[in-house]
PDB file of C-alpha atoms in Angstrom:
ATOM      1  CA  UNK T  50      84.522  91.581 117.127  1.00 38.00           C
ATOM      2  CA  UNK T  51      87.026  89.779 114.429  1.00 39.00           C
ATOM      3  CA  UNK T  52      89.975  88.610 116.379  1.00 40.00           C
ATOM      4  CA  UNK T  53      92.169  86.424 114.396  1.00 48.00           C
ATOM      5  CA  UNK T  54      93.632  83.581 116.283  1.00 56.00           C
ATOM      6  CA  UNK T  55      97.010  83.480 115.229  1.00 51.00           C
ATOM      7  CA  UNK T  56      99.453  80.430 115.490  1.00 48.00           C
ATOM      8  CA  UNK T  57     102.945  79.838 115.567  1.00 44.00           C
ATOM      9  CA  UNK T  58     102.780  77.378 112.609  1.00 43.00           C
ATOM     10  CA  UNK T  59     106.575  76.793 113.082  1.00 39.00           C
ATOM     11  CA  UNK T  60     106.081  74.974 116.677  1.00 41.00           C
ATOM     12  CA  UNK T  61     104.532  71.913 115.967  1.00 49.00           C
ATOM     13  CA  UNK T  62     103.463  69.703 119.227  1.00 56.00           C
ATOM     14  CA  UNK T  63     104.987  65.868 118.737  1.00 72.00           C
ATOM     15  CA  UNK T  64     103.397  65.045 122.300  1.00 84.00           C
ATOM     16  CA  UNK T  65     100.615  62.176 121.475  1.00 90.00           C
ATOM     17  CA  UNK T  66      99.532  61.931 125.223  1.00 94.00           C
ATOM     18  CA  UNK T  67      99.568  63.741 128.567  1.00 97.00           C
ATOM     19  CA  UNK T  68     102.544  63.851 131.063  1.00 97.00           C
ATOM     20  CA  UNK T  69     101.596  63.044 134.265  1.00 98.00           C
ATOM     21  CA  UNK T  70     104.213  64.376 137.013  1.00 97.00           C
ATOM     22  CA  UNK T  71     104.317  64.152 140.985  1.00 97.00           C
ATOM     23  CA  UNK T  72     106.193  65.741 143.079  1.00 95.00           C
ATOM     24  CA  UNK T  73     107.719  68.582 140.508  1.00 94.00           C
ATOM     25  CA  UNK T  74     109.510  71.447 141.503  1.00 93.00           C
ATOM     26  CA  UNK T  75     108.568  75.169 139.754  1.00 91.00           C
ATOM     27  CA  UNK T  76     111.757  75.307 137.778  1.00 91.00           C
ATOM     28  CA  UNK T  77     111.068  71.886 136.198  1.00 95.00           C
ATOM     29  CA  UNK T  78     107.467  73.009 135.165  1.00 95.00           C
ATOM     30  CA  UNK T  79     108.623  75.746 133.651  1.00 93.00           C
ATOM     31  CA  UNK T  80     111.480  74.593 131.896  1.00 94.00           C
ATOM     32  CA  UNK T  81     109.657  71.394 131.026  1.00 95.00           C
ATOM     33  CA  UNK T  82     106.455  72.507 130.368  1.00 96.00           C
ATOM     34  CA  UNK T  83     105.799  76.226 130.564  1.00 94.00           C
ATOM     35  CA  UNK T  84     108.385  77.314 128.426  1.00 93.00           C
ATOM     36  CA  UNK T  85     107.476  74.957 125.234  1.00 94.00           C
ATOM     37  CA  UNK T  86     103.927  75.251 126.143  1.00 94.00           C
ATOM     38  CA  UNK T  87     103.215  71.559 126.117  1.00 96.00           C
ATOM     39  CA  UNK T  88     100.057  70.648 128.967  1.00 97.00           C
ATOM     40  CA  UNK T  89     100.887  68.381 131.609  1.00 98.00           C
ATOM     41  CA  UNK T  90      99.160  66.746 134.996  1.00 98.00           C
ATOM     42  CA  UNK T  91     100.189  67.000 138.480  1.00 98.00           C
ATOM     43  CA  UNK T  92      98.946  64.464 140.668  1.00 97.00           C
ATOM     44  CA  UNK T  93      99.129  65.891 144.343  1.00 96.00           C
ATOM     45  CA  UNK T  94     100.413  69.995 143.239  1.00 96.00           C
ATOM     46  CA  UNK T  95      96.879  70.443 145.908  1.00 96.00           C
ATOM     47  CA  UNK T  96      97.834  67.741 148.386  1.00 95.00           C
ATOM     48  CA  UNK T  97      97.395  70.584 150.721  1.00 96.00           C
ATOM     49  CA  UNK T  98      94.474  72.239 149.999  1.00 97.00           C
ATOM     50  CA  UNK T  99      92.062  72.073 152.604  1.00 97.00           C
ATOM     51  CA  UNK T 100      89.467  72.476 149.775  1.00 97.00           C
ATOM     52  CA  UNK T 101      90.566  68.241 149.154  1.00 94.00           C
ATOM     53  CA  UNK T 102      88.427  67.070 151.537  1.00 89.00           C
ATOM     54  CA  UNK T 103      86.100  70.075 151.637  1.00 96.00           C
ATOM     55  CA  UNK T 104      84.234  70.237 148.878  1.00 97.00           C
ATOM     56  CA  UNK T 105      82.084  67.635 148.109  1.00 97.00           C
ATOM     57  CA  UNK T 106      78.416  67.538 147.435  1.00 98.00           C
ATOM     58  CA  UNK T 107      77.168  67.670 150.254  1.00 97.00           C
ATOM     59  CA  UNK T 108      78.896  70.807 151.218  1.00 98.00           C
ATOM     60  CA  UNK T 109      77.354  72.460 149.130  1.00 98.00           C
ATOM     61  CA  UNK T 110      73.999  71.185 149.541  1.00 97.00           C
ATOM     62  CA  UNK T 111      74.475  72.339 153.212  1.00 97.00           C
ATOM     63  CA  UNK T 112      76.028  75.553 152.654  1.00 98.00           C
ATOM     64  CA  UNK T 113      75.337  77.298 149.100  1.00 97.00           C
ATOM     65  CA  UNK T 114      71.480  76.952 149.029  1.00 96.00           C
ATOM     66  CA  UNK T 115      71.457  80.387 147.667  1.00 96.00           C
ATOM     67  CA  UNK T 116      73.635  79.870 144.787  1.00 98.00           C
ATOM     68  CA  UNK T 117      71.636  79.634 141.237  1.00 97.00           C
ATOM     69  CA  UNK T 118      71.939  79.193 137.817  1.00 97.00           C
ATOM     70  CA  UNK T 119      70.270  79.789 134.786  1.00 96.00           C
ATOM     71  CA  UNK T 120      70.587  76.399 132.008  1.00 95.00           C
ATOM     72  CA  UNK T 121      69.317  76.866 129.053  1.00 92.00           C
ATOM     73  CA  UNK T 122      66.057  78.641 130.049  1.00 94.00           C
ATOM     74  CA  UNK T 123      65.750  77.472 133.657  1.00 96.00           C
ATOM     75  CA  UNK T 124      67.447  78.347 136.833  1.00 97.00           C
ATOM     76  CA  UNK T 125      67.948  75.197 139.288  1.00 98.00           C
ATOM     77  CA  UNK T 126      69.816  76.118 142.744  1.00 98.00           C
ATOM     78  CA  UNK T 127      72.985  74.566 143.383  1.00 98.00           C
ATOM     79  CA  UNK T 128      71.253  71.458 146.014  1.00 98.00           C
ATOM     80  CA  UNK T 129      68.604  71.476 143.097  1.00 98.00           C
ATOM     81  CA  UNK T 130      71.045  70.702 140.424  1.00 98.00           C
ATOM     82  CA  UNK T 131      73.896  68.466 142.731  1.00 98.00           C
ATOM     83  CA  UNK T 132      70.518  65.978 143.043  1.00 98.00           C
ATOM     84  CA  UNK T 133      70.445  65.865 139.014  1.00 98.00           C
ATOM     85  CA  UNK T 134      74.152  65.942 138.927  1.00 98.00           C
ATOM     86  CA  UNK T 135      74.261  62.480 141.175  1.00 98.00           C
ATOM     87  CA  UNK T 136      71.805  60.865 139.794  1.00 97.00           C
ATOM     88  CA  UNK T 137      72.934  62.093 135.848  1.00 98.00           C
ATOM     89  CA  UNK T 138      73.403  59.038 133.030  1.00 97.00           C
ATOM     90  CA  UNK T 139      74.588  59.681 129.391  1.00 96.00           C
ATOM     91  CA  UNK T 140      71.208  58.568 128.624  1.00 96.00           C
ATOM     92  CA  UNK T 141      69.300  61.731 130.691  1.00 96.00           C
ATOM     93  CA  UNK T 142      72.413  63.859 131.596  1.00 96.00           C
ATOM     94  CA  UNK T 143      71.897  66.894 133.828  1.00 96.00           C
ATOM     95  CA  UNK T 144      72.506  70.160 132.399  1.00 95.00           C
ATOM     96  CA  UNK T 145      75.775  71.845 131.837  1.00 94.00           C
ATOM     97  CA  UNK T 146      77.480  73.429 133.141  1.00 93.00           C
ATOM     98  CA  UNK T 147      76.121  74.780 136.652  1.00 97.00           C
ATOM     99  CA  UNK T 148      79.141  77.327 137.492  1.00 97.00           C
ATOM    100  CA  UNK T 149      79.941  80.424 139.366  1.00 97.00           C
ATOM    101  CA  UNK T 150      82.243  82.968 140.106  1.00 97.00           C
ATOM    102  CA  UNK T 151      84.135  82.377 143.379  1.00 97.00           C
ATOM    103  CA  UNK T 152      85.438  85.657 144.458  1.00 96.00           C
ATOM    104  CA  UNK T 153      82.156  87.126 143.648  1.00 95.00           C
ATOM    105  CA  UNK T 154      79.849  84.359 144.993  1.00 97.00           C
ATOM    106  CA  UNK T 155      81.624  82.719 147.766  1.00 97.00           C
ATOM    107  CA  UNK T 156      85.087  84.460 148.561  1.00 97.00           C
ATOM    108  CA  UNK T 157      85.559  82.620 151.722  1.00 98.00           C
ATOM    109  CA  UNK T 158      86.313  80.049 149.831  1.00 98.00           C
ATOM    110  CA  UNK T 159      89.528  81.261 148.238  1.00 97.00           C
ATOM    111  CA  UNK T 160      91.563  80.618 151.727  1.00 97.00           C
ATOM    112  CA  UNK T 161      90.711  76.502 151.236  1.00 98.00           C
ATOM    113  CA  UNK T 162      92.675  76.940 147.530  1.00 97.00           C
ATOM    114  CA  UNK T 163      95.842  77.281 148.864  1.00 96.00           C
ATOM    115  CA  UNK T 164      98.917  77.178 148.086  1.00 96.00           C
ATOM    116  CA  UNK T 165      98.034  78.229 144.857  1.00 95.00           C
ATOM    117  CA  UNK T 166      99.653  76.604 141.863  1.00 94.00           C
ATOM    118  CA  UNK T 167     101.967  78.953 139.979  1.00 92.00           C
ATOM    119  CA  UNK T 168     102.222  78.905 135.981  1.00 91.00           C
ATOM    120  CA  UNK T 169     105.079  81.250 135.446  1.00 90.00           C
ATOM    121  CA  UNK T 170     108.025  83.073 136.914  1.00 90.00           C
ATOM    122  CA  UNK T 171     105.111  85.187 138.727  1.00 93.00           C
ATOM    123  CA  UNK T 172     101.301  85.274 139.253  1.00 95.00           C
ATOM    124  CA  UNK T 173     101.096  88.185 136.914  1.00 96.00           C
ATOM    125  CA  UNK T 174      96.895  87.634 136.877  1.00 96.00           C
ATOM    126  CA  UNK T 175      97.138  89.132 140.407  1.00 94.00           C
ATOM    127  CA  UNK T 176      99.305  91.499 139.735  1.00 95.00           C
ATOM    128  CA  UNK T 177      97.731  94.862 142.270  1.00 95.00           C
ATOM    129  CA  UNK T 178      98.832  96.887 138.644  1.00 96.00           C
ATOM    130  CA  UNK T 179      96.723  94.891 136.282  1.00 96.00           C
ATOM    131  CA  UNK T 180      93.300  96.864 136.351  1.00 93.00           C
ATOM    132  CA  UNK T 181      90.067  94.795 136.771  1.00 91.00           C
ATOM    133  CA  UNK T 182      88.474  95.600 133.988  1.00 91.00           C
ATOM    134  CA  UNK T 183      90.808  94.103 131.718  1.00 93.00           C
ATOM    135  CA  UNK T 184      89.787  90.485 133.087  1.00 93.00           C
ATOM    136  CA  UNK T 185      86.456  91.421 131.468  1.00 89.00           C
ATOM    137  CA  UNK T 186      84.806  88.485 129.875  1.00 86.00           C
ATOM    138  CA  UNK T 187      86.453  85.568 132.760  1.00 92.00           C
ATOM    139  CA  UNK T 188      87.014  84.958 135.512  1.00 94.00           C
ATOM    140  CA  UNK T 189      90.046  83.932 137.594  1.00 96.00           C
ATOM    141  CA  UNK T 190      88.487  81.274 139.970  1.00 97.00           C
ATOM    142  CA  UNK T 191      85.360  79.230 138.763  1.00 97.00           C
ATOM    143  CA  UNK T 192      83.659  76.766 140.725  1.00 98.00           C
ATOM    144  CA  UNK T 193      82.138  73.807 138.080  1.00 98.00           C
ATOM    145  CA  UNK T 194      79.659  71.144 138.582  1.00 98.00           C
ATOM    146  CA  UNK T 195      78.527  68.416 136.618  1.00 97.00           C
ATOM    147  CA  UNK T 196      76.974  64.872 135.941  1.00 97.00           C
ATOM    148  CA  UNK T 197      77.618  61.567 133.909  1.00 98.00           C
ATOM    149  CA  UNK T 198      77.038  62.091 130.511  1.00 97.00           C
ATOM    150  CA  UNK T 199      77.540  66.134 130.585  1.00 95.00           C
ATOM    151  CA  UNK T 200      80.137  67.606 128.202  1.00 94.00           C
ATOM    152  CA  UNK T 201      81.336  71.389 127.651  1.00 93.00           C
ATOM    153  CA  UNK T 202      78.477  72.836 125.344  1.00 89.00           C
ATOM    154  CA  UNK T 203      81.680  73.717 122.780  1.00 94.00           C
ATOM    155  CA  UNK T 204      84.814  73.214 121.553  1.00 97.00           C
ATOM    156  CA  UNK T 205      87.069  76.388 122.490  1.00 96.00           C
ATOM    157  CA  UNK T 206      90.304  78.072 123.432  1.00 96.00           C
ATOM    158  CA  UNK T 207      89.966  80.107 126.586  1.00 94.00           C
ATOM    159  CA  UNK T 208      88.852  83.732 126.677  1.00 91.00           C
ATOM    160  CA  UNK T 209      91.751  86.456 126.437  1.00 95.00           C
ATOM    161  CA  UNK T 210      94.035  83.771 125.384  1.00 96.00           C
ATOM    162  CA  UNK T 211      94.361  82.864 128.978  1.00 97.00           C
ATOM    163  CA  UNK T 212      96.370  79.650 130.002  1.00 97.00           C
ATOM    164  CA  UNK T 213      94.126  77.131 131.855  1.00 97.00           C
ATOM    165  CA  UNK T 214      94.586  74.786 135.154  1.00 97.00           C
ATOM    166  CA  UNK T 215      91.386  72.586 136.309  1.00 98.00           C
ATOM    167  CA  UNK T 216      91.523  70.564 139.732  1.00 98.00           C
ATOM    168  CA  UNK T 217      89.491  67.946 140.246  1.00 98.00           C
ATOM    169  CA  UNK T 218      87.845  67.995 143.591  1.00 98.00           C
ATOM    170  CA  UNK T 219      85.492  65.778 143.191  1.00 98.00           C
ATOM    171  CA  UNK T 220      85.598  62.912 140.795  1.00 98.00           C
ATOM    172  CA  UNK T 221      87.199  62.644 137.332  1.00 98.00           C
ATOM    173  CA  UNK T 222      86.746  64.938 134.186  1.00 98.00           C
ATOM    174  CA  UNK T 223      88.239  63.366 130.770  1.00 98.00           C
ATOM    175  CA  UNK T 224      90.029  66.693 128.492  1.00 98.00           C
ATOM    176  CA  UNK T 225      89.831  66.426 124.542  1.00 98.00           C
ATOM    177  CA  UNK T 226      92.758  68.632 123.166  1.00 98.00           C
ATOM    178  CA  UNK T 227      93.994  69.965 120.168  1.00 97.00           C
ATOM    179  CA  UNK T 228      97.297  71.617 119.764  1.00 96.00           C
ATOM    180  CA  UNK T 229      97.570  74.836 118.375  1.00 96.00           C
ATOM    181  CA  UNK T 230      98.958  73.936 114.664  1.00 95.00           C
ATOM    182  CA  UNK T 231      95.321  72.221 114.202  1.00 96.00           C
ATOM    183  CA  UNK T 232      93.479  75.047 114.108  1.00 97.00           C
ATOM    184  CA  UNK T 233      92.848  75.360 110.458  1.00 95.00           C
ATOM    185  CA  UNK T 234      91.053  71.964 111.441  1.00 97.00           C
ATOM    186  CA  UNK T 235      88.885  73.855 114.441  1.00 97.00           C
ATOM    187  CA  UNK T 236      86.617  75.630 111.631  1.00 98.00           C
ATOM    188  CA  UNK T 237      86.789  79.277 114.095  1.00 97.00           C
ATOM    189  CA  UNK T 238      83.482  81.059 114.229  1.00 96.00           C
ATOM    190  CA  UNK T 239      84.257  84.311 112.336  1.00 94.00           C
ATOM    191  CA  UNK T 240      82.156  86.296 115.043  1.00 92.00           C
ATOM    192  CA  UNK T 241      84.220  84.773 117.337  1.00 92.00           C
ATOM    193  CA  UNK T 242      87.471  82.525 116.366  1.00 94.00           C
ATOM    194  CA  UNK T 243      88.162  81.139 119.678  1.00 96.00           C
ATOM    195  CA  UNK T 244      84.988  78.744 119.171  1.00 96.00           C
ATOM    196  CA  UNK T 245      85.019  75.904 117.058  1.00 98.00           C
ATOM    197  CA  UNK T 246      82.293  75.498 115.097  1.00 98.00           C
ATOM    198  CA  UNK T 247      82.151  71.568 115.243  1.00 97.00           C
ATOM    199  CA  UNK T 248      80.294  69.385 117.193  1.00 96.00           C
ATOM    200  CA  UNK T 249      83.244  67.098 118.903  1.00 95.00           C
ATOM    201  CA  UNK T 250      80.859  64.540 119.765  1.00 94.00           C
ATOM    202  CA  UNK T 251      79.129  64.228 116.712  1.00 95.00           C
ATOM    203  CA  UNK T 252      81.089  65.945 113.800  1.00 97.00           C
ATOM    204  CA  UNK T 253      79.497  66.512 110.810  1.00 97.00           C
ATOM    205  CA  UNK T 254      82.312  65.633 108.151  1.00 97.00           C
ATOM    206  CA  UNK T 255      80.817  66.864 104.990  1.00 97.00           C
ATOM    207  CA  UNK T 256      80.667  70.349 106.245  1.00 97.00           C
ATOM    208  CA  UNK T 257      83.458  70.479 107.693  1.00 98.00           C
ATOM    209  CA  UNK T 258      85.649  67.974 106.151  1.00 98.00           C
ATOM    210  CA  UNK T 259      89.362  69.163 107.573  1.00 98.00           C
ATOM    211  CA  UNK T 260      88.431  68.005 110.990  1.00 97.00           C
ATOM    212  CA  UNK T 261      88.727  64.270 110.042  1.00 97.00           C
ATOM    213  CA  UNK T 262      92.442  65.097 109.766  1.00 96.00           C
ATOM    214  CA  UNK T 263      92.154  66.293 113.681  1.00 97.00           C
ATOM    215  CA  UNK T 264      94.147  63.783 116.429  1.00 95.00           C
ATOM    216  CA  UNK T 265      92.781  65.274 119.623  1.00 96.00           C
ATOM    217  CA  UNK T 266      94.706  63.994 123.076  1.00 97.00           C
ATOM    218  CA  UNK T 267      92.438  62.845 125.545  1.00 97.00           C
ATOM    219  CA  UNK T 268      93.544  62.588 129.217  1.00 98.00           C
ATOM    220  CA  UNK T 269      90.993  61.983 132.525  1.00 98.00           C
ATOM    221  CA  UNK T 270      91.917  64.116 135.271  1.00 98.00           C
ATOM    222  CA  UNK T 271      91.315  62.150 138.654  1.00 98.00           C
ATOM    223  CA  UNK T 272      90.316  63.197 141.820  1.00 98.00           C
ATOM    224  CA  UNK T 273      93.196  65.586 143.156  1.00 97.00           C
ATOM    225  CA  UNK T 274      94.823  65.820 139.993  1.00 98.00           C
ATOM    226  CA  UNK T 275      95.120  69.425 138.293  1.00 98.00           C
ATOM    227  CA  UNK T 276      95.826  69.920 135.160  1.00 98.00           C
ATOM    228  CA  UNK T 277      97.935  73.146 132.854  1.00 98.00           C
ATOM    229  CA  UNK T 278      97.321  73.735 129.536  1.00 97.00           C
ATOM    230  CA  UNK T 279      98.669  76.980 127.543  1.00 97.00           C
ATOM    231  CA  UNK T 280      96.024  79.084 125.992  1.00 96.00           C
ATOM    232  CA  UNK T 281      95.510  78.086 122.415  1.00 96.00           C
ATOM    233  CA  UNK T 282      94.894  74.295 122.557  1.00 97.00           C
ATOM    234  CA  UNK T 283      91.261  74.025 121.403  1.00 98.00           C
ATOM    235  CA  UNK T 284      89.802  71.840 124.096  1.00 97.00           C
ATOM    236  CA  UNK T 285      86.836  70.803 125.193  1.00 97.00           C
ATOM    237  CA  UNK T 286      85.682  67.719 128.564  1.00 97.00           C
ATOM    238  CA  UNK T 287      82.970  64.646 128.882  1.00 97.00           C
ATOM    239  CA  UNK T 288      82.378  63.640 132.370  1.00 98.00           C
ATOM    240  CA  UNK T 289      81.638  59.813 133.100  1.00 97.00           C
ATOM    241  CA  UNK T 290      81.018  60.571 137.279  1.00 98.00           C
ATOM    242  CA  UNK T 291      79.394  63.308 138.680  1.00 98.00           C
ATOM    243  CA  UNK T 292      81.936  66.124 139.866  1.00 97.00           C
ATOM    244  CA  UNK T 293      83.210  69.131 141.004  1.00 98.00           C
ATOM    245  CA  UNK T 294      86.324  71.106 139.612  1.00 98.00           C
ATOM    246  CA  UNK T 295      87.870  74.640 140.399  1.00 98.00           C
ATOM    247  CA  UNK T 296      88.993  76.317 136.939  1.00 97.00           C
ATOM    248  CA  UNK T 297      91.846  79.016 137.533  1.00 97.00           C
ATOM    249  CA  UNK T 298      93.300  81.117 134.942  1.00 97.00           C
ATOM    250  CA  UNK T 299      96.895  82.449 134.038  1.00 97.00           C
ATOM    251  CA  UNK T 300      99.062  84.867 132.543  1.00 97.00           C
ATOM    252  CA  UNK T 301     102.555  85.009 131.770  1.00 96.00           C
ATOM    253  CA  UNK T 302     105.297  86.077 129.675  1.00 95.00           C
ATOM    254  CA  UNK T 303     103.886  83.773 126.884  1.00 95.00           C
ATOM    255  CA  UNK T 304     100.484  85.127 126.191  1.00 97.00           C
ATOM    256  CA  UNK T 305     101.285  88.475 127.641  1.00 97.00           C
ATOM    257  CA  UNK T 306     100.946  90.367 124.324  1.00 97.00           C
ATOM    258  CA  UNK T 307      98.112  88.035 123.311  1.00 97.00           C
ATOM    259  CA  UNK T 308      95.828  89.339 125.966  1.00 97.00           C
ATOM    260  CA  UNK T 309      96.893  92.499 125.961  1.00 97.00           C
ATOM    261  CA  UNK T 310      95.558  92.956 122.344  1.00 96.00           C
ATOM    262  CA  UNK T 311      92.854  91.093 122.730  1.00 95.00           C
ATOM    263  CA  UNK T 312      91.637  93.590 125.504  1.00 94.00           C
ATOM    264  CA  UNK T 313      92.192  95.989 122.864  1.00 95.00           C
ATOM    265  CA  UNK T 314      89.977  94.488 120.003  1.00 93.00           C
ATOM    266  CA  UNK T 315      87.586  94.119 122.879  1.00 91.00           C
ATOM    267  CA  UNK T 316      87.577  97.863 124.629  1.00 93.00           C
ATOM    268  CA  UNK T 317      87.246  99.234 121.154  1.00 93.00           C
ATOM    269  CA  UNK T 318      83.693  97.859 120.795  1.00 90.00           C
ATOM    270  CA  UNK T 319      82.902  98.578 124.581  1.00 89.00           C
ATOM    271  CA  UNK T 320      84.965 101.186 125.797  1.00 91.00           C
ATOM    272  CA  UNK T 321      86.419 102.591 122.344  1.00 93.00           C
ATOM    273  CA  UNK T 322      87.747 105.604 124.430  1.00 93.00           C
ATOM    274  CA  UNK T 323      89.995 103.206 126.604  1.00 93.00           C
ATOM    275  CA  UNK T 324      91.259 100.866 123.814  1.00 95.00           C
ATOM    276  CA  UNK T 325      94.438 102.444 122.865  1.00 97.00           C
ATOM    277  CA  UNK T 326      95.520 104.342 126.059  1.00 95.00           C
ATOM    278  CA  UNK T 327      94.853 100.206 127.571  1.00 95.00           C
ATOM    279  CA  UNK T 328      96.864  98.976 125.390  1.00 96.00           C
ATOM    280  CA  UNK T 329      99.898 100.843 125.864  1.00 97.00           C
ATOM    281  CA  UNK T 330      99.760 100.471 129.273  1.00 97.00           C
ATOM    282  CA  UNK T 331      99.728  96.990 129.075  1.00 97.00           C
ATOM    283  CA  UNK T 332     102.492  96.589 127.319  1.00 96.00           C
ATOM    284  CA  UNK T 333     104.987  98.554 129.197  1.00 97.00           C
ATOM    285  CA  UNK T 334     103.263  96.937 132.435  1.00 97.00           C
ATOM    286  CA  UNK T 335     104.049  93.826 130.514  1.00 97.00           C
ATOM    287  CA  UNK T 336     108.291  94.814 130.300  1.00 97.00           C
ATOM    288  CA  UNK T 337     108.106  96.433 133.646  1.00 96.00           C
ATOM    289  CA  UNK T 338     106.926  92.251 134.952  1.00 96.00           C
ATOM    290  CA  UNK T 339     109.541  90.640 132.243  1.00 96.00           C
ATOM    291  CA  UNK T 340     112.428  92.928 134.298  1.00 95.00           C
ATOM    292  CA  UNK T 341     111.081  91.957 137.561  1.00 93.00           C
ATOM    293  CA  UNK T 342     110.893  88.312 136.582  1.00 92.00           C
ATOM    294  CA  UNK T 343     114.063  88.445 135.233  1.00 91.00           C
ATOM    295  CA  UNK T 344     115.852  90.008 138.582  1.00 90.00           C
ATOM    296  CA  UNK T 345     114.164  87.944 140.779  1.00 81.00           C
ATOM    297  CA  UNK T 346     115.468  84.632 139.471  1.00 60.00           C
TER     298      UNK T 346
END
């Protein structure tokens, strides 16, 4: 599948670091940071999930015994893989990343995310008219665990052009981003242009020499902290402590049109019969959510 991963070259991003904000009402994240797509931190959005002081290691070591995961050839369980995850250096780091599905693999665990954290007028990912199957490929809450010296295998922009938010639960996680406009500096994969196909950690410069003109922005998301980033900032995380963080996914107005033809590049390869009728019903659901938005504000 050749999806091209167009930018808006005319919106450049002047931010050189990450806001952090406590304490900020919806209309000021959207206006402040939805709207121009910039990412930003909050530092207590989950003071009140009961998942705070919930989900540690040991919880699951007590409770999710079941759980497994295949890394790279072998399949550890989750208590198998916290014990390499705690005792993880940069020098022998434990594999990553050890994730799962949570509504598939542990739904009980969805009440302890609440409230949830909103980015948009609406949560239009749960929309009860958004058919499943278009969320092929993701998935909407996604439980990750990892050790000192672990990073993200790649650099990337989400799947389906989906907008991102990451809590920390446990520990810290330090983000490397890259705005949009630097994306002739990302070298794309042509079999798949949401994947960069440099090494972050160890670029090789002579081939691909564009990427020393790259400035990423690197933030560390702290225990508690969550934080929103709009779907094409190439990013990718290092951990220095083991942790835990819940990954939730978004869609609004913004990206909107950007998933819904991305759906369509994908059902043509996988359910070619689907493609077009899916993609014109996404985008009138699409105005039918923009008209709702608009008369509920």
């Amino acid at each position: 599948m050749n999806v091209q991963l167009k930018v808006n070259q005319s919106t450049k991003s002047l931010i050189t670091e990450v806001d952090k904000r406590s304490n900020i009402s919806r209309a000021e994240l959207i206006k402040e940071y939805i709207e121009p797509a910039i990412p930003v931190v909050l530092t207590n959005a989950t003071k009140d999930w009961k998942a705070r002081n919930k989900f540690n290691p040991q919880f699951f070591k007590d409770n999710y015994g079941h759980i497994t995961k295949e890394i790279k050839g072998k399949t550890y369980t989750l208590p198998e893989y916290i014990d390499l995850m705690l005792q993880s250096t940069p020098e022998k780091p434990a594999p990553y990343p050890f994730n799962f599905n949570i509504e598939q693999r542990a739904p009980e665990l969805l009440d302890d995310l609440k409230p949830e954290v909103i980015y948009a007028k609406s949560d239009r990912i749960k929309n009860p008219l958004l058919p499943k199957f278009m969320l092929r490929g993701t998935e909407v809450y996604e439980l990750f665990f990892g050790g000192n010296g672990g990073h993200f295998p790649f650099l990337h922009v989400d799947a389906l052009f989906l907008h991102t938010q990451i809590t920390q639960l446990h520990g810290s996680k330090e983000f490397i981003l890259f705005p949009p406009e630097q994306t002739a500096f990302m070298y794309p994969r042509e079999d798949n242009p949401k994947i960069s196909q440099v090494n972050v950690f160890n670029p090789d410069h002579d081939k691909f020499p564009l990427f020393r003109q790259a400035k990423p922005i690197r933030v560390t998301v702290e225990e508690g902290e969550t934080i929103l980033f709009p779907t094409k900032w190439w990013h990718t995380t290092q951990i220095h402590e083991p942790c835990i963080s819940l990954g939730r996914v978004h869609l609004n107005a913004s990206n909107w049109n950007d998933f819904a033809n991305d759906n369509y590049q994908s059902l043509k390869t996988y359910r070619p019969g689907m493609a077009v009728p899916a993609l014109v019903y996404t985008k009138v659901l699409g105005q039918l959510i923009n008209l709702q938005e608009k008369i509920s504000v």
